[in-house]
XYZ file of C-alpha atoms in Angstrom:
676
model
C 15.993 3.887 32.483
C 15.939 5.588 29.084
C 13.284 5.001 26.459
C 16.037 3.948 24.051
C 16.540 0.811 26.093
C 13.216 -0.579 24.919
C 13.163 -1.164 21.172
C 9.496 -1.168 20.425
C 9.872 -1.670 16.676
C 11.983 -4.802 17.055
C 9.827 -6.062 19.898
C 12.659 -7.007 22.270
C 14.584 -5.556 25.145
C 18.132 -4.236 24.879
C 19.709 -4.692 28.298
C 22.778 -2.567 27.739
C 22.490 0.495 29.970
C 25.416 2.890 30.019
C 26.253 3.789 33.627
C 29.075 5.817 35.061
C 31.535 3.886 37.219
C 30.271 5.229 40.581
C 26.694 4.494 39.584
C 27.679 1.010 38.422
C 29.362 0.280 41.751
C 26.297 1.525 43.589
C 24.062 -0.744 41.485
C 26.270 -3.733 42.259
C 26.246 -2.981 45.986
C 22.489 -2.561 46.051
C 22.047 -5.784 44.060
C 24.260 -7.695 46.465
C 22.485 -6.245 49.492
C 19.019 -6.954 48.106
C 19.986 -10.489 47.094
C 21.535 -11.188 50.506
C 18.483 -9.816 52.314
C 16.035 -11.802 50.171
C 18.061 -14.980 50.632
C 18.335 -14.653 54.407
C 14.625 -13.840 54.652
C 13.757 -16.951 52.656
C 15.832 -19.162 54.981
C 14.338 -17.440 58.021
C 10.768 -18.074 56.866
C 10.937 -21.451 55.083
C 14.231 -23.304 55.612
C 13.828 -26.895 54.460
C 17.460 -27.947 54.855
C 20.626 -28.604 52.885
C 20.864 -25.086 51.447
C 17.303 -25.137 50.131
C 14.501 -22.686 51.013
C 10.822 -23.224 50.334
C 10.505 -19.986 48.344
C 13.548 -18.241 46.826
C 12.707 -14.630 45.773
C 16.436 -13.909 45.365
C 16.333 -15.883 42.098
C 13.865 -13.415 40.629
C 16.074 -10.548 41.793
C 19.179 -12.043 40.129
C 17.400 -12.725 36.809
C 15.874 -9.227 36.719
C 19.132 -7.399 37.489
C 21.037 -9.535 34.974
C 18.487 -8.607 32.296
C 18.663 -4.952 33.280
C 22.416 -4.464 33.673
C 23.936 -7.430 31.863
C 26.572 -9.941 32.987
C 28.468 -7.250 34.900
C 26.296 -7.933 37.997
C 27.483 -11.561 38.135
C 30.072 -10.766 40.814
C 27.477 -9.138 43.067
C 25.170 -12.161 42.730
C 28.009 -14.619 43.333
C 29.286 -12.805 46.401
C 25.881 -12.357 48.045
C 24.784 -15.964 47.372
C 28.113 -17.185 48.792
C 27.528 -15.175 51.987
C 23.975 -16.554 52.300
C 25.336 -20.083 52.032
C 27.980 -19.485 54.700
C 25.468 -17.849 57.041
C 23.118 -20.829 56.732
C 25.847 -23.228 57.816
C 27.073 -24.632 54.504
C 30.736 -25.538 54.113
C 32.780 -23.127 52.020
C 33.038 -25.486 49.056
C 29.315 -26.131 49.054
C 28.556 -22.427 49.336
C 30.867 -21.723 46.383
C 29.099 -24.402 44.318
C 25.652 -22.949 45.050
C 26.868 -19.412 44.329
C 28.209 -20.588 40.976
C 24.823 -22.154 40.209
C 23.037 -18.880 41.089
C 25.233 -16.929 38.683
C 24.844 -19.604 36.008
C 21.048 -19.552 36.135
C 20.962 -15.766 35.762
C 23.426 -15.825 32.861
C 21.489 -18.546 31.033
C 18.226 -16.631 31.507
C 19.898 -13.441 30.251
C 21.291 -15.132 27.144
C 18.113 -17.031 26.229
C 15.807 -14.068 26.720
C 17.904 -11.324 25.138
C 19.768 -13.205 22.434
C 17.418 -16.041 21.488
C 13.861 -15.079 22.493
C 14.519 -11.313 22.167
C 11.604 -10.605 24.420
C 10.060 -7.327 25.573
C 10.358 -7.015 29.385
C 7.062 -5.154 29.588
C 5.400 -8.551 28.984
C 2.679 -6.983 26.862
C 2.508 -9.889 24.412
C 1.639 -13.517 24.929
C 4.852 -14.578 23.229
C 6.883 -12.484 25.690
C 5.200 -14.099 28.701
C 5.674 -17.541 27.156
C 9.333 -16.793 26.437
C 9.842 -15.566 29.990
C 8.396 -18.770 31.453
C 10.149 -21.175 29.062
C 13.491 -19.412 28.605
C 13.690 -17.582 31.926
C 11.911 -19.449 34.696
C 12.411 -23.106 33.727
C 16.132 -23.093 32.729
C 17.042 -20.892 35.689
C 15.218 -23.186 38.066
C 16.796 -26.356 36.727
C 20.329 -24.976 36.637
C 20.126 -23.675 40.168
C 18.635 -26.862 41.582
C 21.174 -29.242 40.012
C 23.977 -28.318 42.444
C 21.512 -28.371 45.338
C 20.402 -31.885 44.373
C 24.055 -32.960 44.270
C 24.666 -31.471 47.700
C 21.549 -33.156 49.041
C 22.818 -36.517 47.867
C 26.298 -35.913 49.337
C 25.165 -34.475 52.649
C 22.650 -37.257 53.269
C 25.373 -39.861 52.913
C 25.941 -42.486 50.289
C 23.344 -43.883 47.924
C 20.325 -42.333 46.272
C 18.484 -39.482 47.831
C 15.830 -40.667 50.268
C 12.175 -39.979 49.469
C 11.716 -37.120 51.958
C 14.761 -35.344 50.572
C 13.490 -35.808 47.002
C 10.206 -34.175 48.031
C 12.208 -31.434 49.696
C 14.162 -30.825 46.510
C 10.932 -30.763 44.476
C 9.446 -28.178 46.809
C 12.665 -26.186 46.576
C 12.514 -26.445 42.790
C 8.984 -25.061 42.708
C 9.867 -22.364 45.212
C 12.892 -21.319 43.216
C 10.874 -21.011 39.988
C 8.160 -19.169 41.902
C 10.717 -16.619 43.049
C 11.674 -15.869 39.430
C 8.058 -15.818 38.297
C 6.857 -13.445 41.020
C 9.747 -11.013 41.517
C 11.326 -10.574 38.061
C 8.140 -9.377 36.242
C 7.555 -6.688 38.852
C 11.086 -5.314 38.556
C 11.235 -5.591 34.770
C 7.802 -4.143 34.013
C 8.191 -1.212 36.393
C 11.634 -0.457 34.976
C 10.685 -0.829 31.319
C 7.317 0.926 31.525
C 6.978 4.642 31.988
C 6.322 5.483 35.646
C 2.828 6.356 36.805
C 3.173 10.103 37.248
C -0.401 10.454 38.452
C -1.838 7.065 39.419
C -5.565 6.979 38.981
C -8.037 6.471 41.780
C -8.851 3.107 40.233
C -5.226 2.010 40.704
C -5.330 2.810 44.415
C -8.689 1.112 44.667
C -7.199 -1.971 43.004
C -4.354 -2.095 45.534
C -6.774 -1.632 48.439
C -9.025 -4.401 47.151
C -6.007 -6.683 46.690
C -4.881 -6.094 50.278
C -8.348 -6.613 51.763
C -9.207 -9.754 49.765
C -5.817 -11.334 50.369
C -6.052 -10.528 54.048
C -9.465 -12.168 54.163
C -8.329 -15.215 52.200
C -4.981 -15.923 53.865
C -4.930 -14.389 57.357
C -8.241 -15.642 58.678
C -8.643 -18.727 60.810
C -7.427 -21.805 58.922
C -10.317 -22.855 56.761
C -8.939 -25.758 54.769
C -7.857 -26.089 51.150
C -11.363 -25.614 49.793
C -11.899 -22.180 51.290
C -14.236 -20.101 49.142
C -12.410 -16.918 50.139
C -9.420 -18.061 48.109
C -11.363 -17.607 44.883
C -12.183 -14.003 45.777
C -8.517 -13.199 45.105
C -9.110 -13.810 41.392
C -11.458 -10.826 41.322
C -8.563 -8.400 41.701
C -6.348 -10.538 39.462
C -8.883 -10.302 36.613
C -9.427 -6.638 37.401
C -5.714 -5.902 37.074
C -5.295 -8.019 33.931
C -8.249 -6.624 32.022
C -8.242 -3.003 33.159
C -4.531 -2.263 33.609
C -1.833 -4.557 32.253
C 1.046 -6.921 33.045
C 2.744 -4.450 35.397
C -0.230 -4.052 37.714
C -1.077 -7.744 37.372
C 2.404 -8.754 38.518
C 2.008 -6.352 41.468
C -1.245 -8.011 42.513
C 0.293 -11.471 42.198
C 3.298 -10.428 44.302
C 0.932 -9.055 46.958
C -0.990 -12.331 46.853
C 2.250 -14.298 47.247
C 3.326 -12.168 50.203
C 0.035 -12.714 52.009
C -0.068 -16.430 51.134
C 3.548 -16.978 52.275
C 2.981 -15.045 55.466
C -0.135 -17.056 56.190
C 1.683 -20.338 55.547
C 4.527 -19.205 57.831
C 1.924 -18.540 60.549
C 0.355 -21.933 59.869
C -2.918 -20.371 58.754
C -4.832 -19.998 55.535
C -6.073 -22.554 53.002
C -2.694 -24.245 52.310
C -2.104 -25.808 55.716
C -2.589 -29.540 55.203
C -0.497 -31.934 57.301
C 3.025 -30.550 57.303
C 5.100 -27.647 56.033
C 6.450 -29.462 52.948
C 2.971 -30.305 51.690
C 1.787 -26.777 52.446
C 4.674 -25.281 50.479
C 4.064 -27.714 47.630
C 0.366 -26.758 47.459
C 1.108 -23.056 47.881
C 3.794 -23.041 45.147
C 1.588 -24.849 42.636
C -1.285 -22.444 43.293
C 0.858 -19.320 42.927
C 2.678 -20.580 39.814
C -0.502 -21.538 37.986
C -2.275 -18.336 39.059
C 0.682 -16.102 38.130
C 1.250 -17.629 34.684
C -2.477 -17.505 33.944
C -2.757 -13.902 35.124
C 0.264 -12.745 33.099
C -1.004 -14.495 29.967
C -4.453 -12.980 30.444
C -2.983 -9.507 30.981
C -0.797 -9.883 27.869
C -3.769 -11.066 25.802
C -5.862 -8.119 27.001
C -3.034 -5.697 26.220
C -2.500 -7.231 22.764
C -6.176 -6.874 22.010
C -6.151 -3.295 23.264
C -3.030 -2.508 21.211
C -4.587 -4.108 18.139
C -7.770 -2.093 18.597
C -5.692 1.060 19.044
C -3.738 0.332 15.861
C -6.969 -0.207 13.973
C -8.358 3.038 15.374
C -5.180 4.934 14.499
C -5.166 3.398 11.034
C -8.793 4.373 10.507
C -8.041 7.885 11.738
C -5.042 8.163 9.403
C -7.074 6.865 6.466
C -9.923 9.215 7.322
C -7.529 12.173 7.435
C -6.031 11.088 4.120
C -9.474 10.677 2.604
C -10.622 14.083 3.799
C -7.556 15.721 2.231
C -8.323 14.250 -1.177
C -9.827 16.387 -3.886
C -12.073 13.489 -4.800
C -14.966 12.202 -2.746
C -14.813 8.730 -1.192
C -17.766 6.495 -0.400
C -18.294 2.914 0.739
C -21.277 0.772 -0.111
C -22.630 -2.094 1.962
C -23.709 -5.456 0.575
C -27.005 -3.922 -0.583
C -25.135 -1.137 -2.430
C -26.325 1.450 0.060
C -24.064 4.268 1.216
C -22.347 3.216 4.451
C -19.704 5.972 4.525
C -19.353 9.297 2.735
C -16.424 11.671 3.051
C -16.851 15.378 3.644
C -15.536 16.032 0.154
C -18.247 13.844 -1.390
C -20.879 15.739 0.585
C -19.462 18.992 -0.769
C -19.427 17.647 -4.336
C -22.959 16.271 -4.209
C -24.477 19.067 -2.132
C -26.147 16.544 0.185
C -25.804 16.325 3.954
C -24.286 13.154 5.402
C -27.493 12.210 7.209
C -29.357 12.413 3.893
C -26.903 10.031 2.216
C -26.184 7.237 4.712
C -28.354 4.214 3.987
C -29.451 5.516 0.590
C -28.863 3.384 -2.547
C -26.040 4.913 -4.524
C -27.831 4.430 -7.832
C -30.504 6.880 -6.689
C -27.940 9.678 -6.835
C -27.246 9.342 -10.562
C -29.350 10.326 -13.530
C -31.923 7.750 -14.606
C -30.213 7.216 -17.956
C -26.983 6.168 -16.198
C -28.379 3.874 -13.495
C -28.284 0.689 -15.538
C -24.650 1.336 -16.514
C -23.740 2.016 -12.889
C -25.451 -1.187 -11.721
C -23.450 -3.142 -14.300
C -20.220 -1.481 -13.184
C -20.925 -2.349 -9.529
C -21.713 -5.947 -10.499
C -18.390 -6.165 -12.358
C -16.633 -4.739 -9.292
C -18.195 -7.370 -7.023
C -16.734 -10.011 -9.340
C -13.272 -8.535 -8.762
C -12.919 -6.457 -11.933
C -11.395 -2.969 -11.909
C -13.763 -0.608 -13.682
C -14.258 3.123 -14.079
C -17.421 4.788 -15.280
C -18.613 8.316 -15.977
C -22.136 9.180 -14.848
C -24.274 12.246 -14.313
C -24.495 12.736 -10.539
C -27.522 14.630 -9.306
C -26.685 17.423 -6.900
C -29.023 18.546 -4.142
C -31.200 21.105 -5.894
C -28.373 22.203 -8.204
C -28.776 20.113 -11.325
C -26.187 17.474 -12.238
C -22.454 17.176 -12.591
C -20.379 14.793 -14.642
C -18.624 12.431 -12.223
C -16.002 9.737 -12.667
C -16.703 6.755 -10.391
C -13.901 4.224 -9.745
C -15.290 1.416 -7.535
C -13.106 -1.281 -5.921
C -14.181 -4.398 -4.059
C -13.269 -4.512 -0.356
C -12.127 -7.723 1.285
C -14.846 -9.117 3.514
C -16.001 -12.210 5.313
C -16.533 -15.271 3.201
C -20.153 -15.785 2.311
C -21.053 -12.156 3.051
C -22.142 -9.683 0.363
C -19.206 -7.751 -1.056
C -18.589 -4.221 0.183
C -17.378 -1.581 -2.260
C -15.294 1.555 -1.901
C -15.503 4.115 -4.679
C -13.602 7.288 -5.492
C -15.869 9.914 -7.032
C -14.350 12.866 -8.907
C -16.073 15.876 -10.431
C -14.876 15.928 -14.049
C -17.357 18.496 -15.347
C -14.758 21.228 -15.737
C -12.052 18.888 -17.010
C -14.397 17.516 -19.653
C -15.392 21.051 -20.610
C -11.732 22.001 -20.855
C -11.011 18.884 -22.901
C -13.861 19.732 -25.249
C -12.574 23.293 -25.633
C -9.098 21.941 -26.294
C -10.503 19.567 -28.881
C -12.370 22.414 -30.572
C -9.214 24.543 -30.607
C -7.285 21.655 -32.106
C -10.004 21.266 -34.712
C -9.868 24.989 -35.551
C -6.059 24.988 -35.757
C -6.173 21.888 -37.934
C -8.669 23.536 -40.248
C -6.519 26.650 -40.508
C -3.516 24.475 -41.256
C -5.414 22.641 -43.978
C -6.497 25.899 -45.580
C -2.912 27.128 -45.428
C -1.727 23.868 -46.985
C -4.179 24.254 -49.846
C -3.094 27.850 -50.271
C 0.536 26.720 -50.528
C -0.479 23.949 -52.955
C -2.673 26.244 -55.089
C -0.209 26.406 -57.990
C 0.102 22.653 -58.137
C -3.663 22.181 -57.975
C -4.198 24.917 -60.591
C -1.938 22.966 -62.913
C -3.689 19.724 -61.938
C -7.160 21.058 -62.661
C -6.098 22.871 -65.833
C -5.472 19.521 -67.478
C -9.102 18.286 -67.388
C -10.322 21.789 -68.274
C -8.008 21.893 -71.323
C -9.098 18.401 -72.296
C -12.765 19.361 -71.965
C -12.175 22.348 -74.262
C -10.408 20.172 -76.842
C -13.126 17.527 -76.705
C -15.851 20.191 -77.094
C -14.133 21.777 -80.115
C -13.686 18.359 -81.731
C -17.330 17.497 -81.160
C -18.390 20.781 -82.778
C -16.261 20.029 -85.844
C -17.615 16.499 -86.081
C -21.200 17.734 -85.816
C -20.556 20.402 -88.476
C -19.279 17.701 -90.847
C -22.703 16.150 -91.037
C -24.372 12.946 -89.985
C -21.442 10.804 -91.009
C -19.380 12.056 -88.068
C -21.929 11.286 -85.297
C -19.805 8.451 -83.889
C -16.628 10.514 -83.466
C -18.659 13.395 -82.064
C -20.199 11.078 -79.429
C -16.721 9.881 -78.426
C -15.553 13.482 -78.064
C -18.561 14.276 -75.872
C -17.856 11.175 -73.735
C -14.258 12.300 -73.335
C -15.362 15.746 -72.242
C -17.725 14.206 -69.676
C -14.924 11.976 -68.325
C -12.551 14.894 -67.900
C -15.336 16.920 -66.259
C -15.784 14.156 -63.670
C -12.026 14.064 -63.158
C -11.961 17.810 -62.531
C -14.971 17.531 -60.262
C -13.228 14.805 -58.219
C -10.183 17.044 -57.768
C -12.405 19.879 -56.577
C -14.301 17.486 -54.267
C -11.129 16.282 -52.622
C -9.865 19.819 -52.112
C -13.208 21.032 -50.804
C -13.567 18.087 -48.431
C -10.060 18.613 -47.150
C -10.422 22.316 -46.373
C -14.050 22.249 -45.206
C -14.610 23.396 -41.618
C -16.817 20.766 -40.084
C -17.418 18.956 -36.807
C -14.885 16.255 -36.053
C -16.404 12.798 -36.341
C -14.701 9.430 -36.081
C -15.857 6.711 -38.399
C -14.460 3.327 -39.453
C -12.165 3.922 -42.405
C -10.161 1.519 -44.572
C -6.481 2.277 -44.038
C -5.565 1.785 -47.696
C -8.243 4.281 -48.789
C -6.791 6.937 -46.485
C -3.332 6.412 -47.969
C -4.597 6.371 -51.575
C -6.533 9.633 -51.218
C -3.546 11.342 -49.599
C -1.378 10.158 -52.492
C -3.828 11.713 -54.963
C -3.878 14.996 -53.031
C -0.093 15.148 -52.693
C 0.802 13.963 -56.217
C 0.657 17.361 -57.977
C 2.971 19.144 -55.515
C 5.321 16.164 -55.158
C 5.655 16.037 -58.943
C 6.580 19.752 -59.014
C 9.554 18.977 -56.733
C 10.653 16.255 -59.118
C 9.952 13.527 -56.547
C 8.342 10.159 -57.120
C 5.538 9.171 -54.727
C 4.860 5.480 -54.186
C 2.277 3.732 -52.054
C 2.723 0.478 -50.187
C -0.656 -0.769 -48.976
C -1.420 -3.560 -46.523
C -4.191 -4.761 -48.892
C -6.057 -6.735 -46.239
C -8.960 -4.341 -45.733
C -7.880 -3.379 -42.194
C -9.817 -0.456 -40.727
C -9.205 2.256 -38.173
C -11.719 4.365 -36.236
C -10.613 7.913 -37.036
C -11.522 11.347 -38.282
C -10.384 10.638 -41.880
C -9.697 14.266 -42.788
C -7.441 14.799 -39.759
C -5.439 11.611 -40.417
C -5.109 12.590 -44.093
C -3.937 16.008 -42.936
C -1.148 14.356 -40.898
C -0.055 12.158 -43.793
C -0.232 15.032 -46.277
C 1.834 17.256 -44.016
C 4.500 14.568 -43.651
C 4.586 13.941 -47.418
C 4.888 17.658 -48.215
C 7.707 18.073 -45.653
C 9.531 15.145 -47.238
C 9.087 16.514 -50.789
C 10.348 19.957 -49.781
C 13.371 18.470 -47.950
C 14.298 16.357 -50.980
C 13.830 19.308 -53.347
C 15.953 21.699 -51.273
C 18.754 19.174 -50.712
C 18.966 18.117 -54.353
C 19.122 14.436 -53.381
C 20.173 12.012 -56.098
C 17.455 9.541 -55.131
C 14.119 11.351 -55.077
C 11.541 8.961 -53.642
C 8.804 9.081 -50.999
C 7.005 5.929 -49.900
C 3.621 6.280 -48.255
C 2.595 3.009 -46.637
C 0.081 1.309 -44.383
C 0.785 -2.033 -42.761
C -0.865 -4.285 -40.211
C 0.843 -4.061 -36.799
C -0.035 -7.122 -34.699
C -1.657 -7.784 -32.379
C -4.299 -5.076 -32.839
C -2.828 -2.094 -34.668
C -2.389 -0.518 -38.080
C 0.855 1.374 -38.740
C 1.242 4.311 -41.156
C 4.629 5.510 -42.362
C 6.114 8.183 -44.597
C 9.640 7.247 -45.728
C 11.776 9.575 -47.811
C 15.225 9.535 -49.421
C 16.022 13.090 -48.408
C 18.837 14.555 -46.306
C 17.418 13.356 -42.978
C 18.329 15.278 -39.839
C 20.754 15.060 -36.944
C 19.785 13.020 -33.847
C 19.944 16.190 -31.733
C 17.075 17.645 -33.766
C 14.802 14.695 -33.014
C 14.041 16.013 -29.528
C 12.933 19.403 -30.946
C 11.174 18.786 -34.242
C 7.796 18.219 -32.554
C 8.059 21.347 -30.393
C 5.622 24.140 -31.309
C 7.187 26.925 -33.360
C 10.367 24.999 -34.028
C 11.154 24.922 -37.744
C 14.113 24.494 -40.078
C 12.344 26.305 -42.942
C 13.220 29.955 -43.556
C 9.556 30.896 -43.974
C 7.974 28.247 -41.702
C 6.048 28.925 -38.488
C 6.719 25.545 -36.847
C 3.258 24.244 -36.023
C 2.971 21.493 -38.642
C 4.649 18.596 -36.812
C 3.376 19.784 -33.411
C -0.146 19.769 -34.816
C 0.406 16.335 -36.365
C 1.521 14.928 -33.016
C -1.510 16.471 -31.249
C -3.885 14.938 -33.784
C -2.329 11.487 -33.457
C -2.308 11.663 -29.647
C -5.949 12.703 -29.756
C -6.504 9.424 -31.642
C -4.688 7.503 -28.832
C -1.555 7.028 -30.914
C 2.038 8.255 -30.885
C 3.931 9.921 -33.745
C 7.615 9.014 -33.931
C 10.447 10.228 -36.131
C 13.752 8.616 -37.013
C 16.526 9.666 -39.393
C 20.179 9.452 -40.270
C 21.964 12.392 -41.886
C 22.142 11.777 -45.619
C 19.949 8.684 -45.496
C 16.469 10.122 -45.309
C 13.815 10.277 -42.600
C 10.944 8.060 -41.481
C 7.839 9.176 -39.596
C 5.473 6.521 -38.259
C 2.374 6.266 -36.102
C 0.174 3.342 -35.128
C -3.582 3.409 -34.547
C -5.735 0.726 -33.019
C -7.386 -1.504 -35.597
C -11.171 -1.361 -35.807
C -12.872 -4.717 -36.090
C -16.499 -5.065 -37.082
C -18.656 -6.634 -34.382
């Protein structure tokens, strides 16, 4: 039988076996011969009259072959059962009726087991054994005995069946079910299971013990129904069920049935009471109860073994997966001690496994981080998903920066929670991130210096105004002072004006100096409106040179953001300058830029630069943030790419939108900072 016949995934048996015509004919002939031989043997050993035998192993043969080869064997079963009936002296009509019942029982068992119960013939699961008994043994027994009960009533004459005949039918009923229960599992399990290519010595020892104990229990001098030797048989039954499986267990039970039946036929053994009917009744009950119990026990043992194997395979697969990870994996017991450490974690930490198991995890981190780690583990035990960065002490090699992501493992109720954690070495990634941040800071500074260089003419004009005013005020004050004491008041006003213009010039210089200064990036709470206002003051001179009006639209609710103010101003200034240049080059009729900040619920602040320039085509939107992409003849294409990098470094996203001829809008949103 091919392995494809047993569908392990679906958990049921597919009885369709493709056989060539000669092979199929041979199977049918062998089935008929085996059925005929089993039937004649049953009548030779235990004939109890009216077409009924005390034990009917042919029923098990018919059910097993029907399950193996399908309804096509019905003719072989019908023909052989008909011949058995004729040879035992039944009239032709009665023999035909019993043969029909034999085929019917096998067909019903086949349909219920393969189409309804969808059982696995290896009988490795409790539900398969239960299905076999309920859907295979019981219906087959009842359907086969109904015609025999009818014949008993007819052949005994008119009226109800007499009491002895009813007892005879009951014994026949039990014997018929026993035949299915004993024979079919042996045939099915040996056919469905892979053959024993090299049976172990224990298997032969099991068979030898079964023969010896059964011989002692059933072939000795009649010892009565309470013989202690009978219970010795259960030693090999338990042995087969717990150490082997349903196949070997069904073999032992069939051996036991053979010895018990032989002993009863010889009028010996523990089941000889007063007459043959009572002996068969007692023998059938014993074998049925013992066989069902043994098969259930064997299935339970096999299920437990299969479950343990699945768990072991799952653990092995998970262990292999864990060991292939770049990160280390650990598990902590209820006391937060290391219960498991992967090889990768040992390599990361520099410790040997024997030095780690049983050690509190907090002892492996720097003292300054232990309290934070304890809090993170407490949060994990409460079911929260956390991630923490700590300094992990390596064995004699200093520390490394590690990311620890603990997760609570499901455990028994009332038991301390177990934790699994993934530990990753992020020392190099953090160093790379810091280098990237420093490079971004350097590029941003260079860009700011370049911006100021490009805006130098506008700022020169802007600062020349207070300088000119200071000169005028100074000359006026000198004239007033030369005029004598009567002009002290006007002279004082001129001096005050000069001082005011000096402060104005100083403020312009301060803004420029602060903007271009190379300094360490630092994020501080900053009022959004102040950022926008200062950018407007910086951009005003150049915007005015392009003949563009710059307006501000402020949220005016004091909302704050946690940012590096110079970098955010750099982004806004770059966007405003791009807008002013686009409007100037296109000669737009409407020449307006709106610089705005607005609250963006639930927890954000949005910044936008909106212009009335030429806009750009949708196809350009996918490229404008690419490094070195520019539409300016003398541009180098890092402005917008740098702006996006700065905003992303602040956990935001810079977006652009435009329609040709209708201007462009650039927006980004930062998380609002709320005072504690």
